[in-house]
Amino acid sequence: MSARMQVGLSDDRRTATLTFLDGSGLDGTIALSLDQMTQLIASLGAVRAAMVERDPPPPIEGVPVAPVFRTNWAVQPEALTEGSLIAFQHPAYGPVGLALRPADARRVVQALTRHQGMVHPRRGPASKPN
């Protein structure tokens, strides 16, 4: 199935335009501010979540992931599972979070500890002891 709409960004990067394409059954365009785009993305995400809620989560191993390198993030207790919540500002989706049960939080700590052992030491003044 081909896309029946297209989203473009204005030259000043302040608004987006949703354009309905041939075959969509609609004509015209809709201008969206950043807040409106964020609300649309959140609404689409909620609907998608409802569509897949009965399906088991698909495997993540080997799936290409677009990492986020520039963000604000936080780790905080998560009351429902008594685990931890890792939350961050995703540039495409806004604030998102991952709730980890205590056993999963331990697995993350173990994995991060292993990864830190793989990091190459820095050479130069930054790596010299005080």
CSV table of N, CA and C in Angstrom, one decimal:
chain,number,residue,atom,x,y,z
A,1,MET,N,0.8,-1.2,0.0
A,1,MET,CA,0.0,0.0,0.0
A,1,MET,C,0.9,1.2,0.0
A,2,SER,N,0.6,2.2,-0.9
A,2,SER,CA,1.4,3.4,-0.9
A,2,SER,C,0.8,4.4,0.0
A,3,ALA,N,1.7,5.4,0.4
A,3,ALA,CA,1.3,6.4,1.3
A,3,ALA,C,0.2,7.3,0.6
A,4,ARG,N,-0.8,7.7,1.3
A,4,ARG,CA,-1.8,8.6,0.8
A,4,ARG,C,-1.7,10.0,1.3
A,5,MET,N,-0.6,10.2,2.0
A,5,MET,CA,-0.4,11.6,2.5
A,5,MET,C,1.1,11.8,2.6
A,6,GLN,N,1.5,13.0,2.6
A,6,GLN,CA,2.9,13.4,2.7
A,6,GLN,C,3.1,14.5,3.7
A,7,VAL,N,4.1,14.5,4.5
A,7,VAL,CA,4.4,15.6,5.5
A,7,VAL,C,5.7,16.3,5.1
A,8,GLY,N,5.6,17.6,5.0
A,8,GLY,CA,6.7,18.4,4.7
A,8,GLY,C,7.0,19.4,5.7
A,9,LEU,N,8.3,19.9,5.8
A,9,LEU,CA,8.7,20.9,6.8
A,9,LEU,C,8.9,22.2,6.1
A,10,SER,N,8.4,23.3,6.7
A,10,SER,CA,8.6,24.6,6.2
A,10,SER,C,10.1,25.0,6.2
A,11,ASP,N,10.4,26.0,5.3
A,11,ASP,CA,11.8,26.4,5.2
A,11,ASP,C,12.3,27.0,6.6
A,12,ASP,N,11.5,27.6,7.4
A,12,ASP,CA,11.9,28.1,8.6
A,12,ASP,C,11.8,27.1,9.8
A,13,ARG,N,11.4,25.9,9.4
A,13,ARG,CA,11.3,24.7,10.4
A,13,ARG,C,10.4,25.0,11.5
A,14,ARG,N,9.4,25.9,11.4
A,14,ARG,CA,8.4,26.2,12.4
A,14,ARG,C,7.1,25.5,12.2
A,15,THR,N,6.8,25.1,11.0
A,15,THR,CA,5.5,24.4,10.8
A,15,THR,C,5.7,23.2,9.8
A,16,ALA,N,4.8,22.3,9.9
A,16,ALA,CA,4.8,21.2,9.0
A,16,ALA,C,3.5,21.2,8.2
A,17,THR,N,3.5,20.7,7.0
A,17,THR,CA,2.3,20.7,6.2
A,17,THR,C,2.0,19.2,5.8
A,18,LEU,N,0.8,18.8,6.2
A,18,LEU,CA,0.3,17.5,5.8
A,18,LEU,C,-0.5,17.6,4.5
A,19,THR,N,-0.1,17.0,3.5
A,19,THR,CA,-0.7,17.1,2.1
A,19,THR,C,-1.4,15.7,1.8
A,20,PHE,N,-2.6,15.8,1.4
A,20,PHE,CA,-3.3,14.6,1.0
A,20,PHE,C,-3.0,14.3,-0.5
A,21,LEU,N,-2.6,13.1,-0.8
A,21,LEU,CA,-2.2,12.7,-2.1
A,21,LEU,C,-3.3,12.0,-2.9
A,22,ASP,N,-3.2,11.9,-4.2
A,22,ASP,CA,-4.1,11.2,-5.0
A,22,ASP,C,-4.4,9.8,-4.4
A,23,GLY,N,-5.6,9.4,-4.4
A,23,GLY,CA,-5.9,8.1,-3.8
A,23,GLY,C,-6.3,8.1,-2.4
A,24,SER,N,-6.2,9.3,-1.8
A,24,SER,CA,-6.5,9.4,-0.3
A,24,SER,C,-8.0,9.6,-0.2
A,25,GLY,N,-8.7,10.1,-1.2
A,25,GLY,CA,-10.1,10.5,-1.1
A,25,GLY,C,-10.3,11.9,-0.5
A,26,LEU,N,-9.2,12.6,-0.3
A,26,LEU,CA,-9.3,13.9,0.3
A,26,LEU,C,-8.4,14.9,-0.5
A,27,ASP,N,-8.8,16.1,-0.5
A,27,ASP,CA,-8.0,17.1,-1.2
A,27,ASP,C,-7.5,18.2,-0.2
A,28,GLY,N,-6.3,18.7,-0.4
A,28,GLY,CA,-5.9,19.8,0.4
A,28,GLY,C,-4.7,19.5,1.3
A,29,THR,N,-4.4,20.5,2.1
A,29,THR,CA,-3.3,20.4,3.1
A,29,THR,C,-3.7,20.9,4.4
A,30,ILE,N,-3.0,20.5,5.4
A,30,ILE,CA,-3.2,21.0,6.8
A,30,ILE,C,-1.8,21.5,7.3
A,31,ALA,N,-1.8,22.7,7.8
A,31,ALA,CA,-0.6,23.2,8.4
A,31,ALA,C,-0.6,22.9,9.9
A,32,LEU,N,0.5,22.4,10.4
A,32,LEU,CA,0.6,22.0,11.8
A,32,LEU,C,1.8,22.7,12.5
A,33,SER,N,1.5,23.2,13.7
A,33,SER,CA,2.5,23.8,14.5
A,33,SER,C,3.3,22.7,15.2
A,34,LEU,N,4.3,23.0,15.9
A,34,LEU,CA,5.1,21.9,16.7
A,34,LEU,C,4.1,21.3,17.7
A,35,ASP,N,3.3,22.1,18.4
A,35,ASP,CA,2.4,21.5,19.4
A,35,ASP,C,1.4,20.6,18.8
A,36,GLN,N,0.9,21.0,17.6
A,36,GLN,CA,-0.1,20.2,16.9
A,36,GLN,C,0.5,18.9,16.4
A,37,MET,N,1.7,19.0,15.9
A,37,MET,CA,2.5,17.8,15.4
A,37,MET,C,2.7,16.9,16.5
A,38,THR,N,3.1,17.4,17.7
A,38,THR,CA,3.3,16.5,18.9
A,38,THR,C,2.0,15.8,19.3
A,39,GLN,N,0.9,16.6,19.3
A,39,GLN,CA,-0.4,15.9,19.6
A,39,GLN,C,-0.8,14.9,18.6
A,40,LEU,N,-0.5,15.1,17.3
A,40,LEU,CA,-0.8,14.2,16.3
A,40,LEU,C,0.0,12.9,16.5
A,41,ILE,N,1.3,13.1,16.7
A,41,ILE,CA,2.2,11.9,16.9
A,41,ILE,C,1.7,11.1,18.2
A,42,ALA,N,1.4,11.8,19.2
A,42,ALA,CA,0.9,11.1,20.5
A,42,ALA,C,-0.4,10.4,20.2
A,43,SER,N,-1.3,11.0,19.4
A,43,SER,CA,-2.6,10.3,19.1
A,43,SER,C,-2.4,9.1,18.2
A,44,LEU,N,-1.5,9.2,17.2
A,44,LEU,CA,-1.2,8.1,16.4
A,44,LEU,C,-0.5,7.0,17.2
A,45,GLY,N,0.4,7.3,18.1
A,45,GLY,CA,1.0,6.3,18.9
A,45,GLY,C,0.0,5.6,19.8
A,46,ALA,N,-0.9,6.3,20.4
A,46,ALA,CA,-1.9,5.7,21.2
A,46,ALA,C,-2.8,4.7,20.4
A,47,VAL,N,-3.2,5.1,19.2
A,47,VAL,CA,-4.0,4.2,18.4
A,47,VAL,C,-3.2,3.0,18.0
A,48,ARG,N,-1.9,3.2,17.6
A,48,ARG,CA,-1.1,2.1,17.2
A,48,ARG,C,-0.9,1.1,18.4
A,49,ALA,N,-0.7,1.7,19.6
A,49,ALA,CA,-0.6,0.8,20.8
A,49,ALA,C,-1.8,0.0,21.0
A,50,ALA,N,-3.0,0.6,20.8
A,50,ALA,CA,-4.2,-0.1,21.0
A,50,ALA,C,-4.4,-1.2,19.9
A,51,MET,N,-3.9,-1.0,18.7
A,51,MET,CA,-4.0,-2.0,17.6
A,51,MET,C,-3.1,-3.2,17.9
A,52,VAL,N,-2.0,-3.0,18.6
A,52,VAL,CA,-1.1,-4.1,18.9
A,52,VAL,C,-1.1,-4.7,20.3
A,53,GLU,N,-2.0,-4.1,21.1
A,53,GLU,CA,-2.0,-4.5,22.5
A,53,GLU,C,-2.2,-6.0,22.8
A,54,ARG,N,-2.9,-6.7,21.9
A,54,ARG,CA,-3.2,-8.1,22.1
A,54,ARG,C,-2.0,-9.0,21.5
A,55,ASP,N,-1.1,-8.4,20.8
A,55,ASP,CA,0.0,-9.1,20.2
A,55,ASP,C,1.2,-9.1,21.1
A,56,PRO,N,1.9,-10.2,21.2
A,56,PRO,CA,3.2,-10.2,22.0
A,56,PRO,C,4.2,-9.2,21.3
A,57,PRO,N,5.0,-8.5,22.1
A,57,PRO,CA,6.0,-7.6,21.6
A,57,PRO,C,6.9,-8.4,20.6
A,58,PRO,N,7.2,-7.9,19.4
A,58,PRO,CA,8.1,-8.6,18.5
A,58,PRO,C,9.5,-8.6,19.0
A,59,PRO,N,10.3,-9.6,18.5
A,59,PRO,CA,11.7,-9.6,19.0
A,59,PRO,C,12.4,-8.3,18.6
A,60,ILE,N,13.4,-7.9,19.4
A,60,ILE,CA,14.1,-6.7,19.1
A,60,ILE,C,15.5,-7.0,18.6
A,61,GLU,N,16.0,-8.2,18.9
A,61,GLU,CA,17.3,-8.6,18.4
A,61,GLU,C,17.4,-8.5,16.9
A,62,GLY,N,18.5,-7.8,16.5
A,62,GLY,CA,18.8,-7.7,15.0
A,62,GLY,C,17.9,-6.7,14.3
A,63,VAL,N,17.0,-6.0,15.0
A,63,VAL,CA,16.2,-5.0,14.4
A,63,VAL,C,17.0,-3.7,14.3
A,64,PRO,N,17.0,-3.0,13.2
A,64,PRO,CA,17.8,-1.7,13.1
A,64,PRO,C,17.1,-0.7,14.0
A,65,VAL,N,17.9,0.0,14.8
A,65,VAL,CA,17.4,1.0,15.7
A,65,VAL,C,18.1,2.4,15.4
A,66,ALA,N,17.4,3.4,15.4
A,66,ALA,CA,17.9,4.8,15.2
A,66,ALA,C,18.2,5.3,16.6
A,67,PRO,N,19.4,5.3,17.0
A,67,PRO,CA,19.7,5.8,18.4
A,67,PRO,C,19.6,7.3,18.5
A,68,VAL,N,19.2,7.7,19.8
A,68,VAL,CA,19.1,9.1,20.1
A,68,VAL,C,20.4,9.5,20.9
A,69,PHE,N,21.2,10.5,20.4
A,69,PHE,CA,22.4,10.8,21.0
A,69,PHE,C,22.3,12.1,21.8
A,70,ARG,N,21.4,13.0,21.5
A,70,ARG,CA,21.3,14.3,22.2
A,70,ARG,C,19.9,14.4,22.8
A,71,THR,N,19.8,14.2,24.1
A,71,THR,CA,18.5,14.3,24.8
A,71,THR,C,18.7,14.6,26.3
A,72,ASN,N,17.7,14.9,26.9
A,72,ASN,CA,17.6,14.9,28.4
A,72,ASN,C,17.0,13.5,28.8
A,73,TRP,N,17.5,13.0,29.9
A,73,TRP,CA,17.0,11.7,30.4
A,73,TRP,C,17.0,11.7,31.9
A,74,ALA,N,16.3,10.7,32.4
A,74,ALA,CA,16.2,10.6,33.9
A,74,ALA,C,15.9,9.1,34.2
A,75,VAL,N,16.4,8.7,35.4
A,75,VAL,CA,16.1,7.3,35.9
A,75,VAL,C,15.4,7.6,37.2
A,76,GLN,N,14.2,7.0,37.4
A,76,GLN,CA,13.5,7.2,38.7
A,76,GLN,C,12.8,5.9,39.1
A,77,PRO,N,12.4,5.8,40.3
A,77,PRO,CA,11.7,4.6,40.8
A,77,PRO,C,10.3,4.6,40.1
A,78,GLU,N,9.9,3.3,39.8
A,78,GLU,CA,8.6,3.1,39.2
A,78,GLU,C,7.7,2.3,40.2
A,79,ALA,N,6.7,3.0,40.7
A,79,ALA,CA,5.9,2.4,41.8
A,79,ALA,C,5.1,1.2,41.4
A,80,LEU,N,4.5,1.1,40.3
A,80,LEU,CA,3.7,0.0,39.9
A,80,LEU,C,4.4,-1.4,40.0
A,81,THR,N,5.6,-1.4,39.4
A,81,THR,CA,6.4,-2.7,39.4
A,81,THR,C,7.5,-2.7,40.5
A,82,GLU,N,7.6,-1.6,41.3
A,82,GLU,CA,8.7,-1.4,42.2
A,82,GLU,C,10.1,-1.6,41.5
A,83,GLY,N,10.1,-1.2,40.3
A,83,GLY,CA,11.3,-1.2,39.5
A,83,GLY,C,11.8,0.2,39.2
A,84,SER,N,12.2,0.4,38.0
A,84,SER,CA,12.8,1.7,37.6
A,84,SER,C,12.2,2.1,36.3
A,85,LEU,N,12.2,3.4,36.1
A,85,LEU,CA,11.7,4.0,34.9
A,85,LEU,C,12.9,4.8,34.3
A,86,ILE,N,13.2,4.5,33.0
A,86,ILE,CA,14.2,5.2,32.2
A,86,ILE,C,13.3,6.1,31.3
A,87,ALA,N,13.4,7.4,31.4
A,87,ALA,CA,12.6,8.3,30.6
A,87,ALA,C,13.6,9.3,29.9
A,88,PHE,N,13.2,9.6,28.6
A,88,PHE,CA,14.0,10.6,27.9
A,88,PHE,C,13.2,11.3,26.9
A,89,GLN,N,13.7,12.4,26.4
A,89,GLN,CA,13.1,13.2,25.4
A,89,GLN,C,13.5,12.7,24.0
A,90,HIS,N,12.6,12.1,23.3
A,90,HIS,CA,12.9,11.6,22.0
A,90,HIS,C,12.6,12.7,21.0
A,91,PRO,N,13.6,13.0,20.1
A,91,PRO,CA,13.3,14.2,19.2
A,91,PRO,C,12.1,13.9,18.3
A,92,ALA,N,11.8,12.7,17.9
A,92,ALA,CA,10.7,12.4,17.0
A,92,ALA,C,9.4,12.2,17.8
A,93,TYR,N,9.4,11.7,19.0
A,93,TYR,CA,8.2,11.3,19.7
A,93,TYR,C,7.9,12.1,20.9
A,94,GLY,N,8.8,12.9,21.4
A,94,GLY,CA,8.6,13.6,22.7
A,94,GLY,C,9.0,12.7,23.8
A,95,PRO,N,8.5,13.0,25.0
A,95,PRO,CA,8.9,12.2,26.2
A,95,PRO,C,8.4,10.8,26.1
A,96,VAL,N,9.3,9.8,26.3
A,96,VAL,CA,9.0,8.4,26.3
A,96,VAL,C,9.7,7.8,27.5
A,97,GLY,N,9.3,6.6,27.9
A,97,GLY,CA,9.9,6.0,29.0
A,97,GLY,C,9.8,4.5,28.9
A,98,LEU,N,10.7,3.8,29.6
A,98,LEU,CA,10.7,2.3,29.7
A,98,LEU,C,10.7,2.0,31.1
A,99,ALA,N,9.6,1.2,31.5
A,99,ALA,CA,9.5,0.8,32.9
A,99,ALA,C,10.2,-0.6,33.0
A,100,LEU,N,11.1,-0.8,33.9
A,100,LEU,CA,11.8,-2.0,34.1
A,100,LEU,C,11.4,-2.6,35.5
A,101,ARG,N,11.1,-3.9,35.5
A,101,ARG,CA,10.9,-4.6,36.7
A,101,ARG,C,12.2,-4.8,37.4
A,102,PRO,N,12.3,-5.0,38.7
A,102,PRO,CA,13.6,-5.1,39.4
A,102,PRO,C,14.6,-6.1,38.7
A,103,ALA,N,14.1,-7.2,38.3
A,103,ALA,CA,15.0,-8.2,37.7
A,103,ALA,C,15.6,-7.6,36.4
A,104,ASP,N,14.7,-7.0,35.6
A,104,ASP,CA,15.2,-6.4,34.3
A,104,ASP,C,16.2,-5.2,34.6
A,105,ALA,N,15.9,-4.4,35.6
A,105,ALA,CA,16.8,-3.3,36.0
A,105,ALA,C,18.2,-3.9,36.4
A,106,ARG,N,18.2,-5.0,37.1
A,106,ARG,CA,19.5,-5.6,37.4
A,106,ARG,C,20.2,-6.1,36.1
A,107,ARG,N,19.5,-6.6,35.2
A,107,ARG,CA,20.1,-7.0,33.9
A,107,ARG,C,20.7,-5.8,33.2
A,108,VAL,N,20.0,-4.7,33.2
A,108,VAL,CA,20.5,-3.5,32.6
A,108,VAL,C,21.8,-3.0,33.3
A,109,VAL,N,21.8,-3.1,34.6
A,109,VAL,CA,23.0,-2.6,35.3
A,109,VAL,C,24.2,-3.6,35.0
A,110,GLN,N,23.9,-4.9,34.9
A,110,GLN,CA,25.0,-5.8,34.6
A,110,GLN,C,25.5,-5.6,33.2
A,111,ALA,N,24.6,-5.3,32.2
A,111,ALA,CA,25.0,-5.1,30.8
A,111,ALA,C,25.8,-3.8,30.7
A,112,LEU,N,25.3,-2.7,31.4
A,112,LEU,CA,26.1,-1.5,31.4
A,112,LEU,C,27.4,-1.6,32.0
A,113,THR,N,27.5,-2.4,33.1
A,113,THR,CA,28.8,-2.6,33.7
A,113,THR,C,29.8,-3.3,32.8
A,114,ARG,N,29.3,-4.3,32.1
A,114,ARG,CA,30.1,-5.1,31.1
A,114,ARG,C,30.5,-4.1,30.0
A,115,HIS,N,29.6,-3.3,29.5
A,115,HIS,CA,29.9,-2.3,28.4
A,115,HIS,C,31.0,-1.3,28.9
A,116,GLN,N,30.9,-0.9,30.1
A,116,GLN,CA,31.9,0.0,30.6
A,116,GLN,C,33.3,-0.6,30.6
A,117,GLY,N,33.4,-1.9,30.8
A,117,GLY,CA,34.6,-2.6,30.8
A,117,GLY,C,35.2,-2.7,29.4
A,118,MET,N,34.4,-2.5,28.3
A,118,MET,CA,34.8,-2.6,26.9
A,118,MET,C,35.3,-1.3,26.4
A,119,VAL,N,35.0,-0.2,27.2
A,119,VAL,CA,35.4,1.2,26.7
A,119,VAL,C,36.9,1.3,26.7
A,120,HIS,N,37.4,1.8,25.6
A,120,HIS,CA,38.9,2.1,25.5
A,120,HIS,C,39.2,3.3,26.4
A,121,PRO,N,40.3,3.1,27.2
A,121,PRO,CA,40.7,4.3,28.0
A,121,PRO,C,41.1,5.4,27.2
A,122,ARG,N,40.8,6.6,27.6
A,122,ARG,CA,41.2,7.9,26.9
A,122,ARG,C,42.7,8.1,27.1
A,123,ARG,N,43.3,8.5,26.1
A,123,ARG,CA,44.8,8.9,26.2
A,123,ARG,C,44.9,10.4,26.3
A,124,GLY,N,45.9,10.8,27.0
A,124,GLY,CA,46.2,12.2,27.1
A,124,GLY,C,45.8,12.7,28.5
A,125,PRO,N,45.7,14.1,28.7
A,125,PRO,CA,45.5,14.7,30.0
A,125,PRO,C,44.2,14.2,30.7
A,126,ALA,N,43.2,13.9,29.9
A,126,ALA,CA,41.9,13.5,30.6
A,126,ALA,C,42.0,12.2,31.3
A,127,SER,N,43.0,11.3,30.9
A,127,SER,CA,43.1,10.0,31.5
A,127,SER,C,44.1,9.9,32.6
A,128,LYS,N,44.9,11.0,32.9
A,128,LYS,CA,45.9,10.9,33.9
A,128,LYS,C,45.3,11.1,35.3
A,129,PRO,N,45.7,10.3,36.3
A,129,PRO,CA,45.2,10.5,37.6
A,129,PRO,C,45.6,11.8,38.2
A,130,ASN,N,44.8,12.3,39.1
A,130,ASN,CA,45.2,13.6,39.8
A,130,ASN,C,46.2,13.3,40.9
